[in-house]
CSV table of C-alpha atoms in Angstrom, one decimal:
chain,number,residue,atom,x,y,z
A,1,MET,CA,4.2,37.9,-24.6
A,2,PHE,CA,0.3,38.3,-24.7
A,3,ALA,CA,0.5,41.6,-22.8
A,4,ASN,CA,2.2,43.4,-25.6
A,5,SER,CA,0.2,41.9,-28.3
A,6,PRO,CA,-1.7,44.6,-30.5
A,7,TYR,CA,-4.4,42.0,-31.0
A,8,LEU,CA,-5.6,42.1,-27.4
A,9,ASP,CA,-7.8,45.2,-28.0
A,10,GLY,CA,-7.4,46.1,-24.3
A,11,TYR,CA,-8.8,42.8,-23.1
A,12,PRO,CA,-6.8,40.5,-20.8
A,13,ALA,CA,-5.2,37.6,-22.4
A,14,ASP,CA,-7.3,35.0,-20.7
A,15,VAL,CA,-10.7,36.4,-22.0
A,16,GLU,CA,-12.4,33.8,-24.3
A,17,GLY,CA,-11.4,34.5,-27.9
A,18,VAL,CA,-8.5,36.7,-27.3
A,19,ARG,CA,-5.8,34.1,-28.0
A,20,THR,CA,-7.5,33.2,-31.2
A,21,ARG,CA,-7.2,36.9,-32.3
A,22,ILE,CA,-3.6,36.9,-31.3
A,23,TRP,CA,-2.8,33.9,-33.4
A,24,ARG,CA,-4.9,35.3,-36.2
A,25,GLY,CA,-2.6,38.2,-36.3
A,26,ILE,CA,0.5,36.1,-37.1
A,27,ASP,CA,2.0,37.0,-40.4
A,28,PRO,CA,1.5,34.0,-42.8
A,29,VAL,CA,4.1,35.4,-45.2
A,30,ARG,CA,6.8,35.5,-42.6
A,31,THR,CA,5.9,32.3,-40.6
A,32,GLY,CA,4.1,30.0,-43.0
A,33,TYR,CA,1.3,29.9,-40.5
A,34,ASP,CA,-2.3,31.0,-41.3
A,35,GLY,CA,-5.9,30.6,-40.3
A,36,ARG,CA,-6.2,27.1,-41.8
A,37,HIS,CA,-4.2,25.9,-39.0
A,38,LEU,CA,-6.3,27.5,-36.1
A,39,ASP,CA,-8.1,25.4,-33.6
A,40,ALA,CA,-10.5,27.8,-32.0
A,41,ALA,CA,-10.5,25.7,-28.7
A,42,ASP,CA,-6.6,25.7,-28.4
A,43,PRO,CA,-5.0,27.9,-30.9
A,44,ILE,CA,-1.6,27.9,-29.1
A,45,GLY,CA,-1.5,24.1,-29.0
A,46,ALA,CA,-2.4,24.0,-32.7
A,47,TYR,CA,0.5,26.5,-33.5
A,48,THR,CA,2.9,24.4,-31.4
A,49,ALA,CA,2.1,21.3,-33.2
A,50,PHE,CA,2.3,23.1,-36.5
A,51,ALA,CA,5.8,24.6,-35.7
A,52,THR,CA,7.1,21.2,-34.5
A,53,GLY,CA,5.9,19.3,-37.5
A,54,ARG,CA,3.6,16.9,-35.5
A,55,SER,CA,0.7,15.3,-37.2
A,56,VAL,CA,-2.7,16.8,-36.1
A,57,PRO,CA,-5.9,14.7,-36.5
A,58,GLY,CA,-8.1,16.2,-39.2
A,59,TRP,CA,-5.4,18.4,-40.8
A,60,PRO,CA,-4.1,17.6,-44.4
A,61,PRO,CA,-0.5,16.4,-44.2
A,62,ALA,CA,0.6,19.5,-46.2
A,63,LEU,CA,-0.5,21.7,-43.3
A,64,THR,CA,1.0,19.4,-40.4
A,65,ARG,CA,4.4,19.1,-41.7
A,66,ARG,CA,6.4,22.2,-42.7
A,67,HIS,CA,9.5,20.1,-43.7
A,68,PRO,CA,8.6,16.8,-45.4
A,69,ASP,CA,11.2,14.1,-44.8
A,70,GLY,CA,12.3,14.4,-48.6
A,71,ARG,CA,13.8,17.8,-48.1
A,72,HIS,CA,15.8,16.6,-45.0
A,73,ARG,CA,17.1,13.6,-47.1
A,74,ARG,CA,18.4,16.1,-49.7
A,75,HIS,CA,20.2,18.1,-47.1
A,76,ARG,CA,21.7,15.0,-45.6
A,77,ALA,CA,22.8,13.6,-49.0
A,78,MET,CA,24.8,16.8,-49.7
A,79,ALA,CA,26.4,16.9,-46.3
A,80,ALA,CA,27.2,13.3,-46.6
A,81,LEU,CA,28.9,13.7,-50.0
A,82,VAL,CA,31.3,16.3,-48.4
A,83,PHE,CA,32.3,14.1,-45.7
A,84,LEU,CA,32.6,11.0,-48.1
A,85,LEU,CA,34.8,13.0,-50.5
A,86,GLY,CA,36.9,14.1,-47.5
A,87,PHE,CA,37.1,10.5,-46.3
A,88,ASN,CA,38.4,9.5,-49.7
A,89,VAL,CA,41.3,12.1,-49.5
A,90,THR,CA,42.3,10.7,-46.0
A,91,ARG,CA,42.2,7.1,-47.4
A,92,LEU,CA,44.3,7.9,-50.3
A,93,ARG,CA,46.7,9.8,-48.2
A,94,GLY,CA,47.2,6.8,-46.0
A,95,VAL,CA,47.6,4.5,-49.1
A,96,THR,CA,50.1,7.0,-50.6
A,97,ALA,CA,52.1,7.4,-47.4
A,98,LYS,CA,52.3,3.6,-47.0
A,99,ALA,CA,53.7,3.3,-50.5
A,100,GLY,CA,56.1,5.9,-50.0
A,101,GLY,CA,54.6,8.2,-52.5
A,102,ASP,CA,54.4,12.0,-52.7
A,103,GLN,CA,51.3,13.4,-50.7
A,104,ALA,CA,51.8,16.8,-52.1
A,105,SER,CA,52.0,15.8,-55.9
A,106,MET,CA,50.7,18.4,-58.3
A,107,ASP,CA,50.5,15.7,-61.1
A,108,PRO,CA,47.1,16.1,-62.9
A,109,ALA,CA,46.9,12.2,-63.2
A,110,ASN,CA,47.7,11.6,-59.5
A,111,ARG,CA,44.7,9.9,-57.7
A,112,LEU,CA,45.2,11.8,-54.5
A,113,PHE,CA,45.5,15.2,-56.3
A,114,ILE,CA,42.3,14.6,-58.1
A,115,ALA,CA,40.5,13.4,-54.9
A,116,VAL,CA,41.7,16.7,-53.2
A,117,ARG,CA,40.2,18.7,-56.0
A,118,ALA,CA,37.0,16.8,-56.0
A,119,HIS,CA,36.6,17.4,-52.3
A,120,GLY,CA,37.6,21.1,-52.8
A,121,ASN,CA,35.1,21.5,-55.5
A,122,ALA,CA,32.3,20.2,-53.4
A,123,ILE,CA,33.1,22.5,-50.5
A,124,GLU,CA,32.9,25.5,-53.0
A,125,TYR,CA,29.2,24.8,-53.8
A,126,ILE,CA,27.5,22.3,-51.4
A,127,PRO,CA,27.2,24.7,-48.2
A,128,THR,CA,25.7,27.5,-50.3
A,129,LEU,CA,23.3,24.9,-51.8
A,130,ILE,CA,22.3,23.7,-48.4
A,131,VAL,CA,21.6,27.2,-47.3
A,132,LEU,CA,19.4,27.7,-50.3
A,133,PHE,CA,17.5,24.4,-49.6
A,134,LEU,CA,16.9,25.7,-46.0
A,135,LEU,CA,15.8,29.1,-47.0
A,136,ILE,CA,13.3,27.7,-49.6
A,137,GLY,CA,12.2,25.0,-47.2
A,138,PHE,CA,11.3,27.3,-44.4
A,139,ARG,CA,9.0,29.2,-46.7
A,140,GLU,CA,6.4,26.3,-47.5
A,141,PRO,CA,7.6,26.2,-51.1
A,142,ALA,CA,5.7,25.0,-54.1
A,143,GLY,CA,6.1,21.5,-55.2
A,144,TRP,CA,8.3,22.2,-58.2
A,145,THR,CA,11.0,23.7,-56.0
A,146,ALA,CA,11.8,20.0,-54.8
A,147,ALA,CA,12.7,19.3,-58.4
A,148,LEU,CA,15.3,22.1,-58.2
A,149,MET,CA,16.7,20.5,-55.0
A,150,ILE,CA,16.8,17.1,-56.5
A,151,GLY,CA,18.4,18.4,-59.7
A,152,ALA,CA,21.1,20.3,-57.7
A,153,THR,CA,21.8,17.2,-55.6
A,154,ALA,CA,22.0,15.0,-58.6
A,155,ALA,CA,24.3,17.5,-60.3
A,156,ARG,CA,26.7,17.5,-57.3
A,157,LEU,CA,26.8,13.7,-57.3
A,158,LEU,CA,27.4,13.4,-61.0
A,159,HIS,CA,30.3,16.0,-60.8
A,160,ALA,CA,32.0,14.1,-57.9
A,161,TYR,CA,31.7,10.8,-59.9
A,162,GLY,CA,33.0,12.4,-63.1
A,163,MET,CA,36.0,13.8,-61.3
A,164,LEU,CA,36.9,10.8,-59.3
A,165,THR,CA,36.8,8.4,-62.3
A,166,ALA,CA,38.7,10.8,-64.6
A,167,ARG,CA,42.1,9.8,-66.0
A,168,ALA,CA,43.4,13.2,-65.3
A,169,LEU,CA,42.2,16.4,-63.7
A,170,ALA,CA,41.5,18.2,-66.8
A,171,ALA,CA,39.9,15.4,-68.6
A,172,GLU,CA,36.3,16.0,-69.5
A,173,SER,CA,33.5,13.4,-69.1
A,174,VAL,CA,29.7,13.5,-69.6
A,175,PRO,CA,29.1,13.0,-65.8
A,176,ARG,CA,31.5,15.8,-64.9
A,177,VAL,CA,30.3,18.3,-67.5
A,178,THR,CA,26.8,17.6,-66.9
A,179,GLY,CA,27.3,18.0,-63.1
A,180,ALA,CA,29.0,21.2,-63.6
A,181,VAL,CA,26.3,22.7,-65.8
A,182,GLY,CA,23.6,21.3,-63.6
A,183,THR,CA,25.3,23.0,-60.5
A,184,TYR,CA,25.1,26.4,-62.2
A,185,VAL,CA,21.5,25.9,-63.7
A,186,PHE,CA,20.0,24.6,-60.6
A,187,GLY,CA,22.0,26.8,-58.1
A,188,ILE,CA,21.1,29.9,-59.9
A,189,ALA,CA,17.4,28.9,-60.1
A,190,LEU,CA,17.4,28.1,-56.3
A,191,ALA,CA,19.1,31.4,-55.6
A,192,VAL,CA,16.3,33.3,-57.5
A,193,THR,CA,13.7,31.2,-55.9
A,194,ALA,CA,14.9,31.9,-52.3
A,195,PHE,CA,15.2,35.7,-53.2
A,196,VAL,CA,11.7,35.9,-54.5
A,197,SER,CA,10.3,33.8,-51.6
A,198,ILE,CA,11.9,36.0,-49.0
A,199,TRP,CA,10.8,39.3,-50.7
């Protein structure tokens, strides 16, 4: 890869200082990597450590971890919610079948029907939110973007709780309405943030 680099200036890749010039040529906007991460003695090793998120002695934590654990926790929480809601549907299907009930009931007060809709609603929004989390996370986001991610995660949890505790599918509750509004507010804010960070 060094042979084709425009930063070699005609020198072989093994000439002292050439590798440093190569890594200085990396686009920080595209990669999140800039001169603050360079180690003149071993620029390639420094970049590798940065890219894998390993801690490097002497570097501030903000420069050594591209994806702090908190961001991963939010991704996992969203993914876990989808599977937990799906498991709840399976559980209720089993309970309903054992009791000889209708597993395809469209009764808006039927617990299985409500559980299916709660799971379906989560599937409609959570995958897109996770993609937005990842897009923003890869761009070394400002600290305030974490608040958007936390807000979106809380909104989805509230909405699921509001649906599962409702007396009927159409019944409104504070958690459900708050979760729905929060999903739109934080989702739109995340989408705009992702768009701006990419362009």
